[in-house]
Amino acid sequence: AIRLNIPPLTAERRKELGKLVSKLGEDGKVAIRNVRRDALKSIGKLEGVGEDEIKSFEDQIEKLTGEYVKQVDVLIKTKEEELSKV
């Protein structure tokens, strides 16, 4: 068995990790928005589909995007709270 002594996080390191979590969360939200943009472009190129169906697809994409952005926000908040606990 290998035992490693890992010292507790310092306040400075906690702040650094909090900033990293925020940055990674923002990168994740940007990636989600990029997928939304690509999906909306693909829907715009569809032929033989009515305007009502296109609007329905766009609404579904917006709804999904909003849900996933909220999930990322919750994960960021949870991780920051976890890091701030001593």
mmCIF file of N, CA and C in Angstrom:
data_model
loop_
_atom_site.group_PDB
_atom_site.id
_atom_site.type_symbol
_atom_site.label_atom_id
_atom_site.label_comp_id
_atom_site.label_asym_id
_atom_site.label_seq_id
_atom_site.Cartn_x
_atom_site.Cartn_y
_atom_site.Cartn_z
ATOM 1 N N ALA A 1 0.842 -1.173 0.000
ATOM 2 C CA ALA A 1 0.000 0.000 0.000
ATOM 3 C C ALA A 1 0.889 1.239 0.000
ATOM 4 N N ILE A 2 0.524 2.194 -0.806
ATOM 5 C CA ILE A 2 1.258 3.458 -0.885
ATOM 6 C C ILE A 2 0.410 4.517 -0.206
ATOM 7 N N ARG A 3 1.029 5.239 0.706
ATOM 8 C CA ARG A 3 0.321 6.312 1.410
ATOM 9 C C ARG A 3 0.940 7.652 1.035
ATOM 10 N N LEU A 4 0.079 8.553 0.674
ATOM 11 C CA LEU A 4 0.522 9.896 0.329
ATOM 12 C C LEU A 4 -0.090 10.881 1.305
ATOM 13 N N ASN A 5 0.739 11.742 1.824
ATOM 14 C CA ASN A 5 0.238 12.817 2.668
ATOM 15 C C ASN A 5 -0.045 14.015 1.783
ATOM 16 N N ILE A 6 -1.300 14.393 1.699
ATOM 17 C CA ILE A 6 -1.690 15.547 0.890
ATOM 18 C C ILE A 6 -2.139 16.628 1.859
ATOM 19 N N PRO A 7 -1.436 17.752 1.875
ATOM 20 C CA PRO A 7 -1.804 18.819 2.805
ATOM 21 C C PRO A 7 -3.142 19.448 2.416
ATOM 22 N N PRO A 8 -3.849 20.002 3.382
ATOM 23 C CA PRO A 8 -5.124 20.669 3.059
ATOM 24 C C PRO A 8 -4.887 21.897 2.182
ATOM 25 N N LEU A 9 -5.924 22.269 1.455
ATOM 26 C CA LEU A 9 -5.814 23.415 0.553
ATOM 27 C C LEU A 9 -5.683 24.712 1.343
ATOM 28 N N THR A 10 -4.847 25.598 0.841
ATOM 29 C CA THR A 10 -4.738 26.920 1.447
ATOM 30 C C THR A 10 -5.844 27.799 0.873
ATOM 31 N N ALA A 11 -6.087 28.924 1.518
ATOM 32 C CA ALA A 11 -7.129 29.849 1.043
ATOM 33 C C ALA A 11 -6.797 30.358 -0.356
ATOM 34 N N GLU A 12 -5.520 30.611 -0.599
ATOM 35 C CA GLU A 12 -5.101 31.104 -1.914
ATOM 36 C C GLU A 12 -5.363 30.058 -2.994
ATOM 37 N N ARG A 13 -5.029 28.822 -2.693
ATOM 38 C CA ARG A 13 -5.234 27.737 -3.663
ATOM 39 C C ARG A 13 -6.718 27.507 -3.911
ATOM 40 N N ARG A 14 -7.531 27.656 -2.882
ATOM 41 C CA ARG A 14 -8.987 27.518 -3.045
ATOM 42 C C ARG A 14 -9.519 28.571 -4.014
ATOM 43 N N LYS A 15 -9.010 29.800 -3.880
ATOM 44 C CA LYS A 15 -9.443 30.873 -4.786
ATOM 45 C C LYS A 15 -9.028 30.562 -6.221
ATOM 46 N N GLU A 16 -7.804 30.067 -6.395
ATOM 47 C CA GLU A 16 -7.330 29.711 -7.728
ATOM 48 C C GLU A 16 -8.206 28.626 -8.346
ATOM 49 N N LEU A 17 -8.514 27.612 -7.550
ATOM 50 C CA LEU A 17 -9.355 26.525 -8.055
ATOM 51 C C LEU A 17 -10.767 27.026 -8.357
ATOM 52 N N GLY A 18 -11.282 27.952 -7.550
ATOM 53 C CA GLY A 18 -12.595 28.541 -7.816
ATOM 54 C C GLY A 18 -12.618 29.276 -9.142
ATOM 55 N N LYS A 19 -11.541 30.027 -9.407
ATOM 56 C CA LYS A 19 -11.448 30.733 -10.690
ATOM 57 C C LYS A 19 -11.368 29.747 -11.851
ATOM 58 N N LEU A 20 -10.626 28.666 -11.648
ATOM 59 C CA LEU A 20 -10.507 27.643 -12.687
ATOM 60 C C LEU A 20 -11.859 26.993 -12.969
ATOM 61 N N VAL A 21 -12.600 26.707 -11.912
ATOM 62 C CA VAL A 21 -13.932 26.118 -12.073
ATOM 63 C C VAL A 21 -14.832 27.065 -12.867
ATOM 64 N N SER A 22 -14.784 28.351 -12.526
ATOM 65 C CA SER A 22 -15.600 29.337 -13.240
ATOM 66 C C SER A 22 -15.216 29.401 -14.714
ATOM 67 N N LYS A 23 -13.913 29.398 -14.986
ATOM 68 C CA LYS A 23 -13.449 29.472 -16.368
ATOM 69 C C LYS A 23 -13.890 28.240 -17.152
ATOM 70 N N LEU A 24 -13.731 27.068 -16.562
ATOM 71 C CA LEU A 24 -14.135 25.837 -17.255
ATOM 72 C C LEU A 24 -15.645 25.806 -17.471
ATOM 73 N N GLY A 25 -16.404 26.321 -16.506
ATOM 74 C CA GLY A 25 -17.850 26.394 -16.656
ATOM 75 C C GLY A 25 -18.241 27.313 -17.803
ATOM 76 N N GLU A 26 -17.582 28.465 -17.884
ATOM 77 C CA GLU A 26 -17.872 29.398 -18.977
ATOM 78 C C GLU A 26 -17.504 28.777 -20.321
ATOM 79 N N ASP A 27 -16.387 28.054 -20.372
ATOM 80 C CA ASP A 27 -16.006 27.371 -21.611
ATOM 81 C C ASP A 27 -17.071 26.348 -22.007
ATOM 82 N N GLY A 28 -17.618 25.658 -21.019
ATOM 83 C CA GLY A 28 -18.668 24.688 -21.285
ATOM 84 C C GLY A 28 -19.923 25.347 -21.836
ATOM 85 N N LYS A 29 -20.280 26.494 -21.254
ATOM 86 C CA LYS A 29 -21.467 27.203 -21.738
ATOM 87 C C LYS A 29 -21.252 27.721 -23.163
ATOM 88 N N VAL A 30 -20.039 28.172 -23.462
ATOM 89 C CA VAL A 30 -19.733 28.632 -24.823
ATOM 90 C C VAL A 30 -19.859 27.467 -25.800
ATOM 91 N N ALA A 31 -19.376 26.292 -25.401
ATOM 92 C CA ALA A 31 -19.480 25.117 -26.265
ATOM 93 C C ALA A 31 -20.942 24.762 -26.522
ATOM 94 N N ILE A 32 -21.769 24.853 -25.493
ATOM 95 C CA ILE A 32 -23.204 24.569 -25.648
ATOM 96 C C ILE A 32 -23.822 25.561 -26.625
ATOM 97 N N ARG A 33 -23.459 26.833 -26.500
ATOM 98 C CA ARG A 33 -24.011 27.852 -27.399
ATOM 99 C C ARG A 33 -23.534 27.646 -28.834
ATOM 100 N N ASN A 34 -22.302 27.172 -28.996
ATOM 101 C CA ASN A 34 -21.800 26.891 -30.342
ATOM 102 C C ASN A 34 -22.578 25.752 -30.987
ATOM 103 N N VAL A 35 -22.916 24.746 -30.216
ATOM 104 C CA VAL A 35 -23.732 23.647 -30.733
ATOM 105 C C VAL A 35 -25.104 24.174 -31.132
ATOM 106 N N ARG A 36 -25.665 25.060 -30.316
ATOM 107 C CA ARG A 36 -26.965 25.661 -30.641
ATOM 108 C C ARG A 36 -26.880 26.408 -31.963
ATOM 109 N N ARG A 37 -25.828 27.206 -32.118
ATOM 110 C CA ARG A 37 -25.657 27.976 -33.354
ATOM 111 C C ARG A 37 -25.586 27.051 -34.566
ATOM 112 N N ASP A 38 -24.796 25.981 -34.454
ATOM 113 C CA ASP A 38 -24.662 25.035 -35.561
ATOM 114 C C ASP A 38 -25.988 24.341 -35.870
ATOM 115 N N ALA A 39 -26.728 23.989 -34.827
ATOM 116 C CA ALA A 39 -28.021 23.332 -35.029
ATOM 117 C C ALA A 39 -29.006 24.271 -35.710
ATOM 118 N N LEU A 40 -29.012 25.538 -35.298
ATOM 119 C CA LEU A 40 -29.922 26.501 -35.925
ATOM 120 C C LEU A 40 -29.564 26.710 -37.401
ATOM 121 N N LYS A 41 -28.263 26.705 -37.700
ATOM 122 C CA LYS A 41 -27.855 26.829 -39.103
ATOM 123 C C LYS A 41 -28.326 25.621 -39.905
ATOM 124 N N SER A 42 -28.203 24.441 -39.324
ATOM 125 C CA SER A 42 -28.625 23.220 -40.012
ATOM 126 C C SER A 42 -30.122 23.217 -40.262
ATOM 127 N N ILE A 43 -30.874 23.704 -39.293
ATOM 128 C CA ILE A 43 -32.332 23.762 -39.456
ATOM 129 C C ILE A 43 -32.691 24.735 -40.570
ATOM 130 N N GLY A 44 -31.965 25.835 -40.654
ATOM 131 C CA GLY A 44 -32.227 26.820 -41.696
ATOM 132 C C GLY A 44 -32.011 26.269 -43.092
ATOM 133 N N LYS A 45 -31.163 25.267 -43.223
ATOM 134 C CA LYS A 45 -30.861 24.692 -44.529
ATOM 135 C C LYS A 45 -31.821 23.580 -44.939
ATOM 136 N N LEU A 46 -32.702 23.174 -44.035
ATOM 137 C CA LEU A 46 -33.640 22.093 -44.345
ATOM 138 C C LEU A 46 -34.593 22.511 -45.462
ATOM 139 N N GLU A 47 -34.859 21.592 -46.345
ATOM 140 C CA GLU A 47 -35.800 21.848 -47.435
ATOM 141 C C GLU A 47 -37.002 20.940 -47.275
ATOM 142 N N GLY A 48 -38.136 21.404 -47.693
ATOM 143 C CA GLY A 48 -39.347 20.604 -47.621
ATOM 144 C C GLY A 48 -39.952 20.552 -46.231
ATOM 145 N N VAL A 49 -39.534 21.450 -45.361
ATOM 146 C CA VAL A 49 -40.063 21.501 -44.007
ATOM 147 C C VAL A 49 -40.782 22.832 -43.851
ATOM 148 N N GLY A 50 -41.956 22.774 -43.253
ATOM 149 C CA GLY A 50 -42.753 23.983 -43.096
ATOM 150 C C GLY A 50 -42.167 24.940 -42.066
ATOM 151 N N GLU A 51 -42.590 26.199 -42.173
ATOM 152 C CA GLU A 51 -42.099 27.221 -41.253
ATOM 153 C C GLU A 51 -42.494 26.920 -39.813
ATOM 154 N N ASP A 52 -43.675 26.350 -39.633
ATOM 155 C CA ASP A 52 -44.124 26.014 -38.276
ATOM 156 C C ASP A 52 -43.219 24.956 -37.649
ATOM 157 N N GLU A 53 -42.831 23.970 -38.440
ATOM 158 C CA GLU A 53 -41.950 22.923 -37.932
ATOM 159 C C GLU A 53 -40.570 23.487 -37.608
ATOM 160 N N ILE A 54 -40.077 24.370 -38.460
ATOM 161 C CA ILE A 54 -38.774 24.997 -38.215
ATOM 162 C C ILE A 54 -38.823 25.799 -36.924
ATOM 163 N N LYS A 55 -39.891 26.565 -36.736
ATOM 164 C CA LYS A 55 -40.043 27.351 -35.504
ATOM 165 C C LYS A 55 -40.106 26.422 -34.297
ATOM 166 N N SER A 56 -40.786 25.302 -34.414
ATOM 167 C CA SER A 56 -40.875 24.330 -33.326
ATOM 168 C C SER A 56 -39.497 23.757 -32.996
ATOM 169 N N PHE A 57 -38.724 23.424 -34.038
ATOM 170 C CA PHE A 57 -37.363 22.914 -33.822
ATOM 171 C C PHE A 57 -36.495 23.958 -33.110
ATOM 172 N N GLU A 58 -36.611 25.207 -33.566
ATOM 173 C CA GLU A 58 -35.820 26.275 -32.953
ATOM 174 C C GLU A 58 -36.188 26.457 -31.484
ATOM 175 N N ASP A 59 -37.480 26.388 -31.183
ATOM 176 C CA ASP A 59 -37.919 26.517 -29.787
ATOM 177 C C ASP A 59 -37.382 25.369 -28.935
ATOM 178 N N GLN A 60 -37.397 24.167 -29.476
ATOM 179 C CA GLN A 60 -36.874 23.004 -28.739
ATOM 180 C C GLN A 60 -35.376 23.151 -28.482
ATOM 181 N N ILE A 61 -34.654 23.645 -29.476
ATOM 182 C CA ILE A 61 -33.205 23.842 -29.321
ATOM 183 C C ILE A 61 -32.935 24.892 -28.251
ATOM 184 N N GLU A 62 -33.686 25.976 -28.270
ATOM 185 C CA GLU A 62 -33.509 27.029 -27.264
ATOM 186 C C GLU A 62 -33.809 26.493 -25.864
ATOM 187 N N LYS A 63 -34.847 25.694 -25.759
ATOM 188 C CA LYS A 63 -35.222 25.121 -24.466
ATOM 189 C C LYS A 63 -34.111 24.200 -23.948
ATOM 190 N N LEU A 64 -33.611 23.326 -24.810
ATOM 191 C CA LEU A 64 -32.531 22.419 -24.416
ATOM 192 C C LEU A 64 -31.269 23.193 -24.031
ATOM 193 N N THR A 65 -30.956 24.216 -24.805
ATOM 194 C CA THR A 65 -29.775 25.026 -24.506
ATOM 195 C C THR A 65 -29.910 25.666 -23.140
ATOM 196 N N GLY A 66 -31.070 26.230 -22.858
ATOM 197 C CA GLY A 66 -31.305 26.848 -21.558
ATOM 198 C C GLY A 66 -31.174 25.858 -20.413
ATOM 199 N N GLU A 67 -31.707 24.654 -20.603
ATOM 200 C CA GLU A 67 -31.630 23.631 -19.557
ATOM 201 C C GLU A 67 -30.182 23.247 -19.270
ATOM 202 N N TYR A 68 -29.401 23.051 -20.315
ATOM 203 C CA TYR A 68 -28.015 22.626 -20.113
ATOM 204 C C TYR A 68 -27.155 23.748 -19.545
ATOM 205 N N VAL A 69 -27.432 24.984 -19.922
ATOM 206 C CA VAL A 69 -26.691 26.106 -19.346
ATOM 207 C C VAL A 69 -27.006 26.204 -17.846
ATOM 208 N N LYS A 70 -28.269 25.980 -17.474
ATOM 209 C CA LYS A 70 -28.635 25.986 -16.060
ATOM 210 C C LYS A 70 -27.927 24.866 -15.308
ATOM 211 N N GLN A 71 -27.816 23.685 -15.929
ATOM 212 C CA GLN A 71 -27.112 22.567 -15.292
ATOM 213 C C GLN A 71 -25.648 22.913 -15.052
ATOM 214 N N VAL A 72 -25.030 23.561 -16.023
ATOM 215 C CA VAL A 72 -23.631 23.963 -15.866
ATOM 216 C C VAL A 72 -23.510 24.974 -14.729
ATOM 217 N N ASP A 73 -24.445 25.934 -14.652
ATOM 218 C CA ASP A 73 -24.424 26.918 -13.571
ATOM 219 C C ASP A 73 -24.536 26.241 -12.205
ATOM 220 N N VAL A 74 -25.421 25.259 -12.095
ATOM 221 C CA VAL A 74 -25.592 24.540 -10.832
ATOM 222 C C VAL A 74 -24.311 23.789 -10.475
ATOM 223 N N LEU A 75 -23.695 23.151 -11.447
ATOM 224 C CA LEU A 75 -22.453 22.425 -11.195
ATOM 225 C C LEU A 75 -21.333 23.368 -10.749
ATOM 226 N N ILE A 76 -21.239 24.531 -11.386
ATOM 227 C CA ILE A 76 -20.225 25.514 -11.001
ATOM 228 C C ILE A 76 -20.444 25.956 -9.563
ATOM 229 N N LYS A 77 -21.684 26.302 -9.249
ATOM 230 C CA LYS A 77 -21.993 26.774 -7.901
ATOM 231 C C LYS A 77 -21.691 25.692 -6.863
ATOM 232 N N THR A 78 -22.073 24.460 -7.142
ATOM 233 C CA THR A 78 -21.841 23.346 -6.224
ATOM 234 C C THR A 78 -20.347 23.147 -5.982
ATOM 235 N N LYS A 79 -19.575 23.164 -7.042
ATOM 236 C CA LYS A 79 -18.135 22.936 -6.913
ATOM 237 C C LYS A 79 -17.468 24.091 -6.175
ATOM 238 N N GLU A 80 -17.888 25.330 -6.435
ATOM 239 C CA GLU A 80 -17.316 26.461 -5.717
ATOM 240 C C GLU A 80 -17.625 26.392 -4.226
ATOM 241 N N GLU A 81 -18.856 25.984 -3.885
ATOM 242 C CA GLU A 81 -19.209 25.835 -2.490
ATOM 243 C C GLU A 81 -18.377 24.715 -1.838
ATOM 244 N N GLU A 82 -18.171 23.648 -2.573
ATOM 245 C CA GLU A 82 -17.378 22.527 -2.072
ATOM 246 C C GLU A 82 -15.930 22.968 -1.814
ATOM 247 N N LEU A 83 -15.395 23.780 -2.708
ATOM 248 C CA LEU A 83 -14.020 24.266 -2.549
ATOM 249 C C LEU A 83 -13.895 25.251 -1.402
ATOM 250 N N SER A 84 -14.943 26.011 -1.139
ATOM 251 C CA SER A 84 -14.857 27.040 -0.104
ATOM 252 C C SER A 84 -14.968 26.461 1.307
ATOM 253 N N LYS A 85 -15.474 25.240 1.418
ATOM 254 C CA LYS A 85 -15.567 24.599 2.737
ATOM 255 C C LYS A 85 -14.181 24.192 3.212
ATOM 256 N N VAL A 86 -13.951 24.387 4.481
ATOM 257 C CA VAL A 86 -12.635 24.068 5.034
ATOM 258 C C VAL A 86 -12.567 22.626 5.465
#
